[in-house]
């Protein structure tokens, strides 16, 4: 009977030690994943910033091409500029109220 009790205690102790080790490994893996997640978020922010910059440059190039382009393109550009000026004027009017 005492032998069975000792075996049970040893088994439980072994199981507890195994669970402690598995928990420590899981914590380490969670920390690694958290660091990787932070790194990927920073990388995504940099890429989004690069994309925004490239989109602005693309729009500037498109407008430059329209200015240098044919009369129809210049008319489209003139309409777009007039539209933007009207929006700015509306904003200024709202600020003055």
Coordinates of N, CA and C in Angstrom, one line a residue:
X1 N 0.8 -1.2 0.0 CA 0.0 0.0 0.0 C 0.9 1.3 0.0
X2 N 1.9 1.3 0.8 CA 2.8 2.4 0.9 C 3.5 2.6 -0.4
X3 N 3.9 1.5 -1.1 CA 4.5 1.6 -2.4 C 3.7 2.2 -3.4
X4 N 2.4 1.9 -3.4 CA 1.4 2.5 -4.3 C 1.3 4.0 -4.1
X5 N 1.3 4.4 -2.8 CA 1.2 5.8 -2.4 C 2.4 6.5 -2.9
X6 N 3.6 6.0 -2.7 CA 4.8 6.6 -3.1 C 4.8 6.7 -4.6
X7 N 4.4 5.7 -5.3 CA 4.3 5.8 -6.8 C 3.4 6.9 -7.3
X8 N 2.2 7.0 -6.6 CA 1.3 8.0 -6.9 C 1.8 9.4 -6.7
X9 N 2.5 9.6 -5.6 CA 3.1 10.9 -5.2 C 4.2 11.2 -6.3
X10 N 5.0 10.3 -6.6 CA 6.1 10.5 -7.6 C 5.4 10.8 -9.0
X11 N 4.4 10.1 -9.3 CA 3.7 10.4 -10.6 C 3.1 11.8 -10.6
X12 N 2.5 12.2 -9.5 CA 1.9 13.6 -9.4 C 3.0 14.6 -9.5
X13 N 4.1 14.4 -8.8 CA 5.2 15.3 -8.8 C 5.8 15.5 -10.2
X14 N 6.0 14.3 -10.8 CA 6.5 14.3 -12.2 C 5.5 15.1 -13.1
X15 N 4.2 14.9 -12.9 CA 3.2 15.6 -13.8 C 3.2 17.1 -13.5
X16 N 3.4 17.5 -12.3 CA 3.4 18.9 -11.9 C 4.7 19.5 -12.5
X17 N 5.8 18.9 -12.4 CA 7.0 19.4 -13.0 C 6.9 19.5 -14.5
X18 N 6.3 18.6 -15.1 CA 6.1 18.6 -16.6 C 5.2 19.8 -16.9
X19 N 4.1 20.0 -16.2 CA 3.2 21.1 -16.4 C 3.9 22.5 -16.2
X20 N 4.7 22.6 -15.2 CA 5.5 23.8 -15.0 C 6.4 24.1 -16.1
X21 N 7.1 23.0 -16.6 CA 8.0 23.2 -17.8 C 7.2 23.6 -19.0
X22 N 6.0 23.0 -19.3 CA 5.2 23.3 -20.4 C 4.7 24.8 -20.3
X23 N 4.3 25.2 -19.1 CA 3.8 26.5 -18.9 C 4.9 27.6 -19.2
X24 N 6.1 27.3 -18.7 CA 7.3 28.2 -19.0 C 7.5 28.3 -20.5
X25 N 7.5 27.1 -21.2 CA 7.7 27.1 -22.6 C 6.6 27.9 -23.3
X26 N 5.4 27.8 -22.9 CA 4.2 28.5 -23.4 C 4.4 30.0 -23.2
X27 N 4.9 30.4 -22.0 CA 5.1 31.8 -21.7 C 6.2 32.4 -22.6
X28 N 7.2 31.6 -22.8 CA 8.3 32.1 -23.7 C 7.9 32.3 -25.1
X29 N 7.1 31.3 -25.6 CA 6.5 31.4 -26.9 C 5.6 32.6 -27.1
X30 N 4.8 32.9 -26.1 CA 3.9 34.0 -26.1 C 4.7 35.3 -26.1
X31 N 5.8 35.4 -25.4 CA 6.6 36.6 -25.4 C 7.2 36.8 -26.8
X32 N 7.7 35.7 -27.4 CA 8.3 35.7 -28.7 C 7.3 36.2 -29.7
X33 N 6.0 35.7 -29.6 CA 5.0 36.1 -30.6 C 4.6 37.5 -30.4
X34 N 4.6 38.0 -29.1 CA 4.3 39.4 -28.8 C 5.3 40.3 -29.5
X35 N 6.6 40.0 -29.3 CA 7.7 40.7 -30.0 C 7.5 40.7 -31.5
X36 N 7.3 39.6 -32.1 CA 7.1 39.5 -33.5 C 5.9 40.3 -34.0
X37 N 4.8 40.3 -33.2 CA 3.6 41.1 -33.5 C 4.0 42.6 -33.5
X38 N 4.7 43.0 -32.5 CA 5.1 44.5 -32.4 C 6.0 44.8 -33.6
X39 N 6.9 43.9 -34.0 CA 7.8 44.2 -35.1 C 7.0 44.3 -36.4
X40 N 6.0 43.4 -36.6 CA 5.2 43.4 -37.8 C 4.3 44.7 -37.9
X41 N 3.8 45.1 -36.7 CA 3.0 46.3 -36.7 C 3.8 47.5 -37.1
X42 N 5.1 47.6 -36.6 CA 6.0 48.7 -37.0 C 6.3 48.7 -38.5
X43 N 6.5 47.5 -39.0 CA 6.8 47.3 -40.4 C 5.6 47.7 -41.2
X44 N 4.4 47.3 -40.8 CA 3.2 47.7 -41.5 C 3.0 49.2 -41.5
X45 N 3.3 49.9 -40.4 CA 3.2 51.3 -40.3 C 4.1 52.0 -41.3
X46 N 5.4 51.5 -41.3 CA 6.3 52.1 -42.3 C 5.9 51.9 -43.7
X47 N 5.3 50.7 -44.0 CA 4.9 50.4 -45.4 C 3.7 51.3 -45.8
X48 N 2.8 51.5 -44.8 CA 1.6 52.4 -45.1 C 2.1 53.8 -45.3
X49 N 3.1 54.2 -44.6 CA 3.6 55.6 -44.7 C 4.3 55.7 -46.1
X50 N 5.0 54.7 -46.5 CA 5.7 54.7 -47.8 C 4.6 54.7 -48.9
X51 N 3.5 54.0 -48.7 CA 2.5 53.9 -49.7 C 1.8 55.3 -49.9
X52 N 1.6 55.9 -48.7 CA 0.9 57.3 -48.8 C 1.8 58.2 -49.5
X53 N 3.1 58.2 -49.2 CA 4.1 59.0 -49.9 C 4.1 58.8 -51.4
X54 N 4.1 57.5 -51.8 CA 4.1 57.2 -53.2 C 2.8 57.6 -53.9
X55 N 1.7 57.5 -53.2 CA 0.4 57.9 -53.8 C 0.4 59.4 -54.0
X56 N 1.0 60.2 -53.1 CA 1.1 61.6 -53.3 C 2.0 61.9 -54.5
X57 N 3.1 61.3 -54.6 CA 4.0 61.5 -55.7 C 3.3 61.1 -57.0
X58 N 2.6 60.0 -57.0 CA 1.9 59.6 -58.2 C 0.8 60.6 -58.6
X59 N 0.1 61.2 -57.7 CA -0.9 62.2 -58.0 C -0.2 63.4 -58.6
X60 N 0.9 63.8 -58.0 CA 1.6 65.0 -58.5 C 2.1 64.7 -59.9
X61 N 2.6 63.5 -60.2 CA 3.0 63.2 -61.5 C 1.9 63.2 -62.5
X62 N 0.7 62.7 -62.1 CA -0.5 62.7 -62.9 C -0.9 64.1 -63.3
X63 N -0.9 65.0 -62.3 CA -1.2 66.4 -62.5 C -0.2 67.0 -63.5
X64 N 1.1 66.7 -63.3 CA 2.1 67.3 -64.1 C 1.9 66.8 -65.6
X65 N 1.5 65.6 -65.7 CA 1.3 65.1 -67.1 C 0.1 65.7 -67.7
X66 N -0.9 66.0 -66.9 CA -2.1 66.7 -67.4 C -1.8 68.1 -67.9
X67 N -0.9 68.8 -67.1 CA -0.6 70.1 -67.4 C 0.2 70.1 -68.8
X68 N 1.1 69.1 -68.9 CA 1.8 69.0 -70.2 C 1.1 68.4 -71.3
X69 N -0.1 67.8 -70.9 CA -0.9 67.0 -71.9 C -1.7 67.9 -72.8
X70 N -2.7 67.2 -73.4 CA -3.5 67.9 -74.4 C -4.5 68.8 -73.7
X71 N -5.3 69.6 -74.5 CA -6.2 70.6 -74.0 C -7.3 69.9 -73.1
X72 N -7.8 68.8 -73.5 CA -8.8 68.1 -72.7 C -8.3 67.8 -71.3
X73 N -7.1 67.3 -71.2 CA -6.5 67.0 -69.9 C -6.3 68.3 -69.1
X74 N -5.9 69.4 -69.7 CA -5.8 70.6 -69.0 C -7.1 71.1 -68.5
X75 N -8.2 70.9 -69.3 CA -9.5 71.3 -68.8 C -9.9 70.5 -67.6
X76 N -9.7 69.2 -67.6 CA -10.0 68.4 -66.5 C -9.2 68.8 -65.3
X77 N -8.0 69.2 -65.5 CA -7.2 69.6 -64.3 C -7.7 71.0 -63.8
X78 N -8.0 71.9 -64.7 CA -8.6 73.2 -64.3 C -9.9 73.0 -63.5
X79 N -10.7 72.1 -63.9 CA -11.9 71.8 -63.2 C -11.6 71.2 -61.8
X80 N -10.7 70.4 -61.7 CA -10.3 69.8 -60.4 C -9.7 70.9 -59.5
X81 N -8.9 71.7 -60.0 CA -8.3 72.8 -59.2 C -9.4 73.8 -58.8
X82 N -10.3 74.1 -59.7 CA -11.4 75.0 -59.3 C -12.3 74.3 -58.2
X83 N -12.5 73.0 -58.3 CA -13.3 72.3 -57.3 C -12.6 72.4 -55.9
X84 N -11.3 72.2 -55.9 CA -10.5 72.2 -54.7 C -10.5 73.6 -54.1
X85 N -10.4 74.7 -55.0 CA -10.5 76.0 -54.5 C -11.8 76.3 -53.8
X86 N -12.9 75.8 -54.4 CA -14.2 76.0 -53.9 C -14.3 75.4 -52.5
X87 N -13.8 74.2 -52.4 CA -13.8 73.5 -51.1 C -13.0 74.3 -50.0
X88 N -11.8 74.8 -50.4 CA -11.0 75.6 -49.5 C -11.8 76.8 -49.1
X89 N -12.5 77.5 -50.1 CA -13.2 78.7 -49.8 C -14.4 78.4 -48.8
X90 N -15.0 77.2 -48.9 CA -16.1 76.8 -48.0 C -15.5 76.6 -46.6
X91 N -14.4 76.0 -46.5 CA -13.7 75.8 -45.2 C -13.4 77.1 -44.6
X92 N -12.8 78.0 -45.3 CA -12.5 79.3 -44.8 C -13.7 80.1 -44.3
X93 N -14.8 80.0 -45.1 CA -16.1 80.6 -44.7 C -16.6 80.0 -43.4
X94 N -16.5 78.7 -43.2 CA -16.9 78.1 -42.0 C -16.1 78.5 -40.8
X95 N -14.8 78.7 -41.0 CA -13.9 79.1 -40.0 C -14.2 80.6 -39.5
X96 N -14.6 81.4 -40.5 CA -14.9 82.8 -40.2 C -16.2 83.0 -39.5
X97 N -17.1 82.0 -39.5 CA -18.4 82.2 -38.9 C -18.3 82.1 -37.4

